[in-house]
């Protein structure tokens, strides 16, 4: 499928339907249709999309924050009395295993209950967005659980029982360490080696060594290195330039994730944020990007889909908004390109971290 | 009345829906709990297989259940005969096929299939390969499938050249098979494990050039072939080294420039650069007073970079105030991105691309590649053609014209550095070249005069402070609003910034740290409109004597 240069220069000015999107996310937080059943094990990530989406829309007042905060804490896998399950701690995706509801410890031992690295990541970010101070998060347990997931080659599994391992979970791990302000949860050097090893001949990043370059994995690679503060140490100037070039070539109108694939709304964030972190997002064409994202807007139910005339879903709805925010769409909060939360939530995190450091300083 | 259909009330509908959901939930929870209690009790029987199958059919990403299934199968391995096991595992593969039919992108399913294939008593790798072929024919970009195929190839010992032939077939039938090119790029190094990536010049490489040329001649709009070509032509990373050492007797200091940003704590830091990651291209070290001040003496300096086991010598001769030791960018072929190929090979590649360009004058990939080849062969000789091609590029791919302007600026700066070296002068002049950005400032450590006037620059970035020998800066007629990089420049005496966008006093703050600054031309900047600007400037920069004159005019 050869790439087609778009013939249509002018798209109609499409308006942004804020209220529909607010309602879309509200509904997402209430009930989802049956076809989403397979997402049950990852329900917390769906909540993150909705909650962060509402934050970007500056509409967090429409939800019951305290209720949600409690629910998230009920998903925390806490240490048992004898702390024998520390390497399994973190946050779980939902109640699907059947652990009884509880927001405080000690944890209940269940052979198949454990944290999941992506749930720990979205759990922590969701708490931050909802204004929580993370005081009920057992940080040491989370970090112990995280450490247990890293493999010899530097990549991470998602759960201690074992699962596929790749660069996505390195990104989750980096976010967790960054948020908790504690990098003891991972071996940074090994992670950097794995990331470098995932760079393909065309200077995009694959999911792992020898795998095809992809916009999503490239985001995971670059964002992780930025969060670790090692971007220019891990990659040479030439490599960075080539990564910029690979990413910039992903824009067709909106962005696609790999060459010769159709554009997809979510890449307006994955690739857009990567370009922003590499300081060249300003060279992209904002108008075409915006027009594509808005062409996937569902005018009836709200939200965004990957393609025009397709069903919207929470992931694309959220990332579509983030893509628009990067361009500077009015009335949308700015998004932190590495951590993928609003700047407002990020500032809240910074204040929290300052308090932690101050407290640590004053402790005898 | 009007034959209105009886519509159940919303509340009733809600209630029915709720009941249905509850029913489904009950069934699901029952199945799940049954699974877990069986697992807990260590029961590994057919019913367990049935239950997990039921649940996984609707949700193949419930990882715990795949784990349980693996436990059951492992248990069965201990109690059943090999023939029976073969049948069981084959049934497993069938089940997996149906899972994959429903969702060809489920991590759990592919992962499990990999596990099963590895444990099958009599694996049928040909069958697995054909499964991959079928899957890829439906979606040739399904990376799960490619990944699985790689595993199968490894486990079954399919030789590399057979796989290369496989990619030949795929590419032959559809050049746009990006995944195939990618796979090929991973296979080639396996054929020549001793040579560094990308493979060094040899028969194989020339054949690759031919193959990829066929591809982009057939379909010049397909980027896969162009990226692959770029990789083939590419070059290994330079070694890290000290690229320049500069000694000044007057300032009693040593400035060291590196080939890449480094995190060096061995030197005494005089400034902390404004980089996010605290890396810097150059380090400045003040020598203890009097160490090299005796001009009748010769001083020999050696700079050791212990981490990289490299060093650099520099001799400060009698009667001389300064000295340096620098790698020439020309000799180093610093700016060439391509491997040190035989010129004849590059020439012939350029010829092919030029031919294509005549047939397809609007093709951006072709233009980019020609520019790349020209810069490798003779950057100064091809300067005019390169600029013309950039112009075409910006018209043909206008969506990325800002990016191309940036790229073009970079190349013009590289050429100016090469010209400066050739002329053996320390003057860097690049005016009226539509420059949008500055780069390679680490190469300008020795420059005394720099002329950037009549361009499109908006700022002088922090890296500008690396120009430690700078005496005169001409930057008239730009759009400069930010002078971040003009600080701690010990020799800077004259600054010309006519017709720029300096708007407030704070913008000039960095200049306070330049002790020798005498002349500052700010005519034609918004700042001159400010009331009391003359007195404020006099207060901020008292040693600048030529200031008032320029404002009065």
mmCIF file of N, CA and C in Angstrom, chain A residues 1-3 5 31 34 37-38 41 95-98 110 112 161-164 166 168 200-202 207 210-214 217 226 229-239 241-242 245-246 248-253 256 258-261 283-285 288, chain B residues 21 24 28 32 36 39-40 58-59 61-62 64 67 71 107 111 139 141 143 147 150 174 176 178-179 181-182 185-186 219 221-224 227-228 230-231 235-238 260-261 263 277 279 281 334 336-337 364-365 368 399-400 402-404 406 410:
data_model
loop_
_atom_site.group_PDB
_atom_site.id
_atom_site.type_symbol
_atom_site.label_atom_id
_atom_site.label_comp_id
_atom_site.label_asym_id
_atom_site.label_seq_id
_atom_site.Cartn_x
_atom_site.Cartn_y
_atom_site.Cartn_z
ATOM 1 N N UNK A 1 0.859 -1.187 0.000
ATOM 2 C CA UNK A 1 0.000 0.000 0.000
ATOM 3 C C UNK A 1 0.889 1.228 0.000
ATOM 4 N N UNK A 2 1.008 1.848 -1.139
ATOM 5 C CA UNK A 2 1.883 3.012 -1.230
ATOM 6 C C UNK A 2 1.258 4.196 -0.522
ATOM 7 N N UNK A 3 2.111 5.022 -0.023
ATOM 8 C CA UNK A 3 1.645 6.199 0.704
ATOM 9 C C UNK A 3 0.990 7.155 -0.281
ATOM 10 N N UNK A 5 -0.222 10.961 -1.086
ATOM 11 C CA UNK A 5 -0.229 12.355 -0.675
ATOM 12 C C UNK A 5 -1.671 12.830 -0.753
ATOM 13 N N UNK A 31 -20.730 2.820 32.958
ATOM 14 C CA UNK A 31 -20.906 1.461 32.442
ATOM 15 C C UNK A 31 -20.359 1.381 31.022
ATOM 16 N N UNK A 34 -20.837 -4.475 26.322
ATOM 17 C CA UNK A 34 -20.324 -5.829 26.499
ATOM 18 C C UNK A 34 -19.011 -6.083 25.761
ATOM 19 N N UNK A 37 -15.775 -6.287 27.523
ATOM 20 C CA UNK A 37 -15.571 -7.261 28.602
ATOM 21 C C UNK A 37 -14.119 -7.697 28.720
ATOM 22 N N UNK A 38 -13.446 -7.820 27.572
ATOM 23 C CA UNK A 38 -12.066 -8.299 27.633
ATOM 24 C C UNK A 38 -11.141 -7.292 28.302
ATOM 25 N N UNK A 41 -9.825 -6.966 33.021
ATOM 26 C CA UNK A 41 -8.614 -7.115 33.827
ATOM 27 C C UNK A 41 -7.783 -5.835 33.842
ATOM 28 N N UNK A 95 -11.423 -5.820 40.267
ATOM 29 C CA UNK A 95 -11.721 -6.809 41.306
ATOM 30 C C UNK A 95 -11.918 -8.204 40.726
ATOM 31 N N UNK A 96 -11.457 -8.436 39.484
ATOM 32 C CA UNK A 96 -11.826 -9.672 38.796
ATOM 33 C C UNK A 96 -11.355 -10.948 39.481
ATOM 34 N N UNK A 97 -10.318 -10.829 40.299
ATOM 35 C CA UNK A 97 -9.842 -12.030 40.981
ATOM 36 C C UNK A 97 -10.788 -12.407 42.122
ATOM 37 N N UNK A 98 -11.444 -11.395 42.682
ATOM 38 C CA UNK A 98 -12.426 -11.693 43.725
ATOM 39 C C UNK A 98 -11.962 -11.393 45.132
ATOM 40 N N UNK A 110 -3.510 -14.087 48.488
ATOM 41 C CA UNK A 110 -4.249 -14.865 47.497
ATOM 42 C C UNK A 110 -3.227 -15.274 46.453
ATOM 43 N N UNK A 112 -3.141 -15.879 43.397
ATOM 44 C CA UNK A 112 -3.110 -15.320 42.049
ATOM 45 C C UNK A 112 -3.352 -13.830 42.020
ATOM 46 N N UNK A 161 3.954 -13.360 38.093
ATOM 47 C CA UNK A 161 3.818 -14.732 37.589
ATOM 48 C C UNK A 161 4.483 -14.897 36.240
ATOM 49 N N UNK A 162 4.747 -13.790 35.596
ATOM 50 C CA UNK A 162 5.330 -13.856 34.262
ATOM 51 C C UNK A 162 4.313 -13.451 33.210
ATOM 52 N N UNK A 163 4.804 -12.803 32.182
ATOM 53 C CA UNK A 163 3.948 -12.389 31.070
ATOM 54 C C UNK A 163 4.923 -12.016 29.971
ATOM 55 N N UNK A 164 4.403 -11.480 28.883
ATOM 56 C CA UNK A 164 5.348 -10.973 27.899
ATOM 57 C C UNK A 164 6.136 -9.818 28.531
ATOM 58 N N UNK A 166 8.475 -6.301 27.612
ATOM 59 C CA UNK A 166 8.928 -5.404 26.542
ATOM 60 C C UNK A 166 9.019 -3.966 27.035
ATOM 61 N N UNK A 168 7.066 -1.417 26.761
ATOM 62 C CA UNK A 168 5.920 -0.699 27.307
ATOM 63 C C UNK A 168 6.025 -0.670 28.825
ATOM 64 N N UNK A 200 15.753 0.372 15.975
ATOM 65 C CA UNK A 200 15.834 -0.365 14.725
ATOM 66 C C UNK A 200 16.753 0.347 13.734
ATOM 67 N N UNK A 201 16.982 -0.273 12.588
ATOM 68 C CA UNK A 201 17.910 0.288 11.602
ATOM 69 C C UNK A 201 17.445 1.640 11.102
ATOM 70 N N UNK A 202 16.126 1.899 11.194
ATOM 71 C CA UNK A 202 15.634 3.188 10.713
ATOM 72 C C UNK A 202 15.495 4.178 11.863
ATOM 73 N N UNK A 207 9.353 -2.985 19.871
ATOM 74 C CA UNK A 207 8.926 -3.404 21.190
ATOM 75 C C UNK A 207 10.078 -4.032 21.952
ATOM 76 N N UNK A 210 15.297 -6.342 17.562
ATOM 77 C CA UNK A 210 14.958 -7.015 16.316
ATOM 78 C C UNK A 210 13.535 -6.803 15.864
ATOM 79 N N UNK A 211 12.773 -6.013 16.604
ATOM 80 C CA UNK A 211 11.372 -5.834 16.237
ATOM 81 C C UNK A 211 11.165 -4.513 15.506
ATOM 82 N N UNK A 212 10.076 -4.466 14.743
ATOM 83 C CA UNK A 212 9.817 -3.362 13.846
ATOM 84 C C UNK A 212 9.549 -2.037 14.580
ATOM 85 N N UNK A 213 10.048 -0.952 13.994
ATOM 86 C CA UNK A 213 9.820 0.371 14.602
ATOM 87 C C UNK A 213 8.352 0.730 14.640
ATOM 88 N N UNK A 214 7.981 1.423 15.684
ATOM 89 C CA UNK A 214 6.566 1.679 15.920
ATOM 90 C C UNK A 214 6.452 2.953 16.751
ATOM 91 N N UNK A 217 6.031 2.464 20.619
ATOM 92 C CA UNK A 217 7.226 2.024 21.352
ATOM 93 C C UNK A 217 8.280 3.119 21.344
ATOM 94 N N UNK A 226 13.753 10.357 29.031
ATOM 95 C CA UNK A 226 13.590 11.712 29.563
ATOM 96 C C UNK A 226 13.275 11.671 31.049
ATOM 97 N N UNK A 229 16.159 11.126 32.974
ATOM 98 C CA UNK A 229 17.159 12.179 32.864
ATOM 99 C C UNK A 229 18.399 11.725 32.112
ATOM 100 N N UNK A 230 18.240 10.756 31.210
ATOM 101 C CA UNK A 230 19.414 10.193 30.528
ATOM 102 C C UNK A 230 19.331 10.288 29.011
ATOM 103 N N UNK A 231 18.496 11.159 28.486
ATOM 104 C CA UNK A 231 18.271 11.148 27.038
ATOM 105 C C UNK A 231 19.561 11.338 26.252
ATOM 106 N N UNK A 232 20.314 12.406 26.611
ATOM 107 C CA UNK A 232 21.495 12.709 25.790
ATOM 108 C C UNK A 232 22.688 11.839 26.135
ATOM 109 N N UNK A 233 22.564 11.139 27.260
ATOM 110 C CA UNK A 233 23.641 10.220 27.621
ATOM 111 C C UNK A 233 23.481 8.931 26.852
ATOM 112 N N UNK A 234 22.231 8.505 26.710
ATOM 113 C CA UNK A 234 21.975 7.200 26.098
ATOM 114 C C UNK A 234 22.025 7.254 24.580
ATOM 115 N N UNK A 235 21.718 8.428 23.999
ATOM 116 C CA UNK A 235 21.646 8.525 22.548
ATOM 117 C C UNK A 235 22.539 9.648 22.048
ATOM 118 N N UNK A 236 23.262 9.374 20.953
ATOM 119 C CA UNK A 236 24.137 10.405 20.401
ATOM 120 C C UNK A 236 23.307 11.443 19.648
ATOM 121 N N UNK A 237 23.959 12.568 19.334
ATOM 122 C CA UNK A 237 23.262 13.621 18.589
ATOM 123 C C UNK A 237 22.770 13.103 17.251
ATOM 124 N N UNK A 238 23.613 12.303 16.603
ATOM 125 C CA UNK A 238 23.225 11.783 15.297
ATOM 126 C C UNK A 238 22.000 10.886 15.427
ATOM 127 N N UNK A 239 22.021 10.038 16.459
ATOM 128 C CA UNK A 239 20.884 9.146 16.650
ATOM 129 C C UNK A 239 19.622 9.948 16.938
ATOM 130 N N UNK A 241 18.964 12.950 15.978
ATOM 131 C CA UNK A 241 18.506 13.571 14.735
ATOM 132 C C UNK A 241 17.751 12.585 13.878
ATOM 133 N N UNK A 242 18.255 11.343 13.825
ATOM 134 C CA UNK A 242 17.588 10.356 12.989
ATOM 135 C C UNK A 242 16.253 9.952 13.569
ATOM 136 N N UNK A 245 13.896 12.524 12.619
ATOM 137 C CA UNK A 245 13.483 12.392 11.231
ATOM 138 C C UNK A 245 12.459 11.284 11.080
ATOM 139 N N UNK A 246 12.710 10.141 11.707
ATOM 140 C CA UNK A 246 11.754 9.038 11.590
ATOM 141 C C UNK A 246 10.379 9.476 12.080
ATOM 142 N N UNK A 248 9.176 12.573 12.432
ATOM 143 C CA UNK A 248 8.542 13.632 11.644
ATOM 144 C C UNK A 248 7.939 13.087 10.367
ATOM 145 N N UNK A 249 8.502 12.024 9.839
ATOM 146 C CA UNK A 249 7.968 11.420 8.623
ATOM 147 C C UNK A 249 6.688 10.638 8.888
ATOM 148 N N UNK A 250 6.307 10.507 10.141
ATOM 149 C CA UNK A 250 5.065 9.787 10.425
ATOM 150 C C UNK A 250 3.829 10.634 10.166
ATOM 151 N N UNK A 251 4.005 11.963 9.977
ATOM 152 C CA UNK A 251 2.818 12.768 9.739
ATOM 153 C C UNK A 251 2.379 12.623 8.298
ATOM 154 N N UNK A 252 1.120 12.248 8.114
ATOM 155 C CA UNK A 252 0.554 12.160 6.771
ATOM 156 C C UNK A 252 -0.509 13.234 6.640
ATOM 157 N N UNK A 253 -1.347 13.315 7.605
ATOM 158 C CA UNK A 253 -2.309 14.404 7.798
ATOM 159 C C UNK A 253 -2.312 14.471 9.311
ATOM 160 N N UNK A 256 0.611 8.376 11.582
ATOM 161 C CA UNK A 256 0.465 6.930 11.680
ATOM 162 C C UNK A 256 1.575 6.392 12.578
ATOM 163 N N UNK A 258 3.396 3.454 11.922
ATOM 164 C CA UNK A 258 4.465 2.789 11.168
ATOM 165 C C UNK A 258 4.301 3.154 9.704
ATOM 166 N N UNK A 259 5.401 3.127 8.962
ATOM 167 C CA UNK A 259 5.285 3.461 7.542
ATOM 168 C C UNK A 259 4.257 2.599 6.821
ATOM 169 N N UNK A 260 3.588 3.197 5.871
ATOM 170 C CA UNK A 260 2.612 2.515 5.033
ATOM 171 C C UNK A 260 1.410 1.972 5.797
ATOM 172 N N UNK A 261 1.161 2.538 6.955
ATOM 173 C CA UNK A 261 -0.055 2.176 7.667
ATOM 174 C C UNK A 261 -0.963 3.400 7.658
ATOM 175 N N UNK A 283 7.843 21.820 14.169
ATOM 176 C CA UNK A 283 8.024 21.689 12.731
ATOM 177 C C UNK A 283 6.916 20.898 12.061
ATOM 178 N N UNK A 284 5.963 20.405 12.856
ATOM 179 C CA UNK A 284 4.887 19.634 12.236
ATOM 180 C C UNK A 284 3.808 20.600 11.762
ATOM 181 N N UNK A 285 2.912 20.065 10.973
ATOM 182 C CA UNK A 285 1.835 20.888 10.430
ATOM 183 C C UNK A 285 0.629 20.753 11.349
ATOM 184 N N UNK A 288 -3.179 20.322 9.618
ATOM 185 C CA UNK A 288 -3.554 19.010 9.096
ATOM 186 C C UNK A 288 -3.783 18.019 10.233
ATOM 187 N N UNK B 21 -27.422 -8.337 33.180
ATOM 188 C CA UNK B 21 -26.018 -8.171 33.564
ATOM 189 C C UNK B 21 -25.678 -9.060 34.745
ATOM 190 N N UNK B 24 -25.283 -12.629 33.668
ATOM 191 C CA UNK B 24 -23.987 -12.857 33.002
ATOM 192 C C UNK B 24 -22.867 -12.855 34.017
ATOM 193 N N UNK B 28 -20.161 -15.789 34.876
ATOM 194 C CA UNK B 28 -18.719 -15.501 34.779
ATOM 195 C C UNK B 28 -18.028 -15.773 36.107
ATOM 196 N N UNK B 32 -15.178 -18.478 36.949
ATOM 197 C CA UNK B 32 -13.873 -18.018 37.454
ATOM 198 C C UNK B 32 -13.562 -18.628 38.806
ATOM 199 N N UNK B 36 -10.518 -21.073 39.982
ATOM 200 C CA UNK B 36 -9.548 -20.771 41.032
ATOM 201 C C UNK B 36 -9.558 -21.811 42.139
ATOM 202 N N UNK B 39 -7.711 -24.738 40.976
ATOM 203 C CA UNK B 39 -6.265 -24.508 40.939
ATOM 204 C C UNK B 39 -5.684 -24.575 42.339
ATOM 205 N N UNK B 40 -6.411 -23.946 43.244
ATOM 206 C CA UNK B 40 -5.952 -23.920 44.628
ATOM 207 C C UNK B 40 -5.829 -25.336 45.175
ATOM 208 N N UNK B 58 -13.752 -15.912 25.544
ATOM 209 C CA UNK B 58 -14.290 -14.558 25.500
ATOM 210 C C UNK B 58 -13.262 -13.518 25.913
ATOM 211 N N UNK B 59 -12.273 -13.932 26.676
ATOM 212 C CA UNK B 59 -11.249 -12.969 27.083
ATOM 213 C C UNK B 59 -9.863 -13.603 27.055
ATOM 214 N N UNK B 61 -7.100 -12.349 27.078
ATOM 215 C CA UNK B 61 -6.016 -11.641 27.757
ATOM 216 C C UNK B 61 -6.056 -11.791 29.270
ATOM 217 N N UNK B 62 -6.798 -12.801 29.736
ATOM 218 C CA UNK B 62 -6.831 -13.071 31.169
ATOM 219 C C UNK B 62 -5.627 -13.970 31.461
ATOM 220 N N UNK B 64 -3.827 -14.915 33.930
ATOM 221 C CA UNK B 64 -3.811 -15.934 34.987
ATOM 222 C C UNK B 64 -4.327 -17.270 34.473
ATOM 223 N N UNK B 67 -1.822 -19.124 32.513
ATOM 224 C CA UNK B 67 -0.855 -19.707 33.452
ATOM 225 C C UNK B 67 -1.393 -21.002 34.040
ATOM 226 N N UNK B 71 -0.069 -24.890 33.805
ATOM 227 C CA UNK B 71 0.150 -25.798 34.959
ATOM 228 C C UNK B 71 -0.510 -27.150 34.708
ATOM 229 N N UNK B 107 -1.843 -10.800 22.943
ATOM 230 C CA UNK B 107 -0.538 -11.184 23.480
ATOM 231 C C UNK B 107 -0.590 -12.561 24.120
ATOM 232 N N UNK B 111 1.709 -15.770 23.025
ATOM 233 C CA UNK B 111 2.684 -16.190 24.034
ATOM 234 C C UNK B 111 2.485 -17.664 24.376
ATOM 235 N N UNK B 139 -2.680 -10.011 7.270
ATOM 236 C CA UNK B 139 -2.188 -8.728 7.794
ATOM 237 C C UNK B 139 -0.677 -8.820 7.880
ATOM 238 N N UNK B 141 1.435 -6.805 8.577
ATOM 239 C CA UNK B 141 2.119 -5.970 9.557
ATOM 240 C C UNK B 141 1.881 -6.454 10.985
ATOM 241 N N UNK B 143 2.802 -7.645 14.017
ATOM 242 C CA UNK B 143 4.138 -7.910 14.564
ATOM 243 C C UNK B 143 4.156 -9.098 15.517
ATOM 244 N N UNK B 147 6.986 -11.876 15.140
ATOM 245 C CA UNK B 147 7.758 -12.251 16.313
ATOM 246 C C UNK B 147 7.724 -13.765 16.512
ATOM 247 N N UNK B 150 9.797 -15.542 13.975
ATOM 248 C CA UNK B 150 11.215 -15.505 14.311
ATOM 249 C C UNK B 150 11.566 -16.619 15.282
ATOM 250 N N UNK B 174 5.506 -7.822 -3.275
ATOM 251 C CA UNK B 174 4.976 -6.534 -2.809
ATOM 252 C C UNK B 174 6.095 -5.748 -2.145
ATOM 253 N N UNK B 176 6.142 -3.015 -0.947
ATOM 254 C CA UNK B 176 5.778 -2.164 0.175
ATOM 255 C C UNK B 176 5.704 -2.922 1.473
ATOM 256 N N UNK B 178 6.984 -3.355 4.432
ATOM 257 C CA UNK B 178 7.950 -2.754 5.344
ATOM 258 C C UNK B 178 8.498 -3.756 6.335
ATOM 259 N N UNK B 179 7.601 -4.610 6.828
ATOM 260 C CA UNK B 179 8.041 -5.598 7.810
ATOM 261 C C UNK B 179 9.078 -6.537 7.211
ATOM 262 N N UNK B 181 11.316 -5.768 4.835
ATOM 263 C CA UNK B 181 12.594 -5.064 4.803
ATOM 264 C C UNK B 181 13.220 -5.091 6.191
ATOM 265 N N UNK B 182 12.348 -4.850 7.164
ATOM 266 C CA UNK B 182 12.845 -4.829 8.535
ATOM 267 C C UNK B 182 13.456 -6.170 8.902
ATOM 268 N N UNK B 185 16.749 -6.652 7.449
ATOM 269 C CA UNK B 185 17.825 -5.910 8.113
ATOM 270 C C UNK B 185 18.332 -6.665 9.335
ATOM 271 N N UNK B 186 17.485 -7.503 9.930
ATOM 272 C CA UNK B 186 17.958 -8.268 11.084
ATOM 273 C C UNK B 186 18.694 -9.533 10.630
ATOM 274 N N UNK B 219 8.463 1.540 -7.151
ATOM 275 C CA UNK B 219 7.498 2.368 -6.425
ATOM 276 C C UNK B 219 8.236 3.415 -5.612
ATOM 277 N N UNK B 221 7.326 5.949 -4.184
ATOM 278 C CA UNK B 221 6.627 6.586 -3.081
ATOM 279 C C UNK B 221 6.602 5.737 -1.826
ATOM 280 N N UNK B 222 7.173 4.565 -1.914
ATOM 281 C CA UNK B 222 7.139 3.687 -0.752
ATOM 282 C C UNK B 222 8.362 3.927 0.122
ATOM 283 N N UNK B 223 8.118 4.442 1.320
ATOM 284 C CA UNK B 223 9.247 4.837 2.149
ATOM 285 C C UNK B 223 10.072 3.684 2.692
ATOM 286 N N UNK B 224 9.487 2.468 2.743
ATOM 287 C CA UNK B 224 10.248 1.362 3.347
ATOM 288 C C UNK B 224 11.589 1.173 2.657
ATOM 289 N N UNK B 227 14.139 4.004 3.500
ATOM 290 C CA UNK B 227 14.738 3.906 4.840
ATOM 291 C C UNK B 227 15.774 2.793 4.878
ATOM 292 N N UNK B 228 15.425 1.698 4.204
ATOM 293 C CA UNK B 228 16.355 0.577 4.181
ATOM 294 C C UNK B 228 17.636 1.016 3.480
ATOM 295 N N UNK B 230 18.868 3.968 3.174
ATOM 296 C CA UNK B 230 19.589 4.888 4.056
ATOM 297 C C UNK B 230 20.413 4.115 5.081
ATOM 298 N N UNK B 231 19.816 3.066 5.597
ATOM 299 C CA UNK B 231 20.512 2.242 6.583
ATOM 300 C C UNK B 231 21.704 1.551 5.948
ATOM 301 N N UNK B 235 26.565 4.732 8.482
ATOM 302 C CA UNK B 235 27.912 4.703 8.995
ATOM 303 C C UNK B 235 27.900 4.469 10.491
ATOM 304 N N UNK B 236 28.942 3.811 10.947
ATOM 305 C CA UNK B 236 29.039 3.562 12.378
ATOM 306 C C UNK B 236 29.318 4.859 13.124
ATOM 307 N N UNK B 237 28.949 4.895 14.360
ATOM 308 C CA UNK B 237 29.131 6.067 15.210
ATOM 309 C C UNK B 237 30.613 6.348 15.428
ATOM 310 N N UNK B 238 30.954 7.622 15.445
ATOM 311 C CA UNK B 238 32.357 7.980 15.723
ATOM 312 C C UNK B 238 32.717 7.626 17.153
ATOM 313 N N UNK B 260 30.958 14.715 21.911
ATOM 314 C CA UNK B 260 29.533 14.588 22.204
ATOM 315 C C UNK B 260 29.318 15.133 23.612
ATOM 316 N N UNK B 261 28.108 15.457 23.973
ATOM 317 C CA UNK B 261 27.876 15.995 25.317
ATOM 318 C C UNK B 261 28.272 14.948 26.356
ATOM 319 N N UNK B 263 29.133 14.030 30.688
ATOM 320 C CA UNK B 263 28.884 14.344 32.085
ATOM 321 C C UNK B 263 30.228 14.197 32.790
ATOM 322 N N UNK B 277 19.917 17.918 31.367
ATOM 323 C CA UNK B 277 20.583 16.730 31.904
ATOM 324 C C UNK B 277 22.008 17.007 32.355
ATOM 325 N N UNK B 279 24.583 17.918 30.880
ATOM 326 C CA UNK B 279 25.668 17.455 30.027
ATOM 327 C C UNK B 279 26.206 18.659 29.273
ATOM 328 N N UNK B 281 29.103 20.073 26.062
ATOM 329 C CA UNK B 281 30.055 19.766 25.007
ATOM 330 C C UNK B 281 31.464 20.219 25.379
ATOM 331 N N UNK B 334 33.593 14.788 9.322
ATOM 332 C CA UNK B 334 32.714 14.915 10.476
ATOM 333 C C UNK B 334 31.251 14.921 10.104
ATOM 334 N N UNK B 336 29.780 13.808 7.338
ATOM 335 C CA UNK B 336 29.218 12.808 6.442
ATOM 336 C C UNK B 336 28.513 11.737 7.244
ATOM 337 N N UNK B 337 27.309 11.457 6.859
ATOM 338 C CA UNK B 337 26.534 10.445 7.571
ATOM 339 C C UNK B 337 26.750 9.063 7.002
ATOM 340 N N UNK B 364 9.895 13.121 -2.832
ATOM 341 C CA UNK B 364 10.706 13.680 -1.756
ATOM 342 C C UNK B 364 11.800 12.732 -1.276
ATOM 343 N N UNK B 365 11.515 11.437 -1.302
ATOM 344 C CA UNK B 365 12.518 10.484 -0.800
ATOM 345 C C UNK B 365 13.758 10.520 -1.690
ATOM 346 N N UNK B 368 15.762 13.683 -0.931
ATOM 347 C CA UNK B 368 16.483 13.578 0.335
ATOM 348 C C UNK B 368 17.714 12.695 0.192
ATOM 349 N N UNK B 399 4.217 20.254 3.963
ATOM 350 C CA UNK B 399 3.815 20.007 5.342
ATOM 351 C C UNK B 399 5.031 20.015 6.267
ATOM 352 N N UNK B 400 6.178 19.611 5.725
ATOM 353 C CA UNK B 400 7.384 19.543 6.547
ATOM 354 C C UNK B 400 8.395 20.625 6.198
ATOM 355 N N UNK B 402 9.091 23.482 7.444
ATOM 356 C CA UNK B 402 9.842 24.045 8.574
ATOM 357 C C UNK B 402 10.998 23.123 8.936
ATOM 358 N N UNK B 403 10.736 21.818 8.909
ATOM 359 C CA UNK B 403 11.770 20.834 9.212
ATOM 360 C C UNK B 403 12.893 20.892 8.187
ATOM 361 N N UNK B 404 12.525 21.034 6.905
ATOM 362 C CA UNK B 404 13.558 21.092 5.859
ATOM 363 C C UNK B 404 14.393 22.359 5.970
ATOM 364 N N UNK B 406 15.175 23.824 8.679
ATOM 365 C CA UNK B 406 16.078 23.529 9.786
ATOM 366 C C UNK B 406 17.247 22.672 9.305
ATOM 367 N N UNK B 410 21.340 23.567 8.938
ATOM 368 C CA UNK B 410 22.403 22.729 9.482
ATOM 369 C C UNK B 410 23.468 22.478 8.418
#
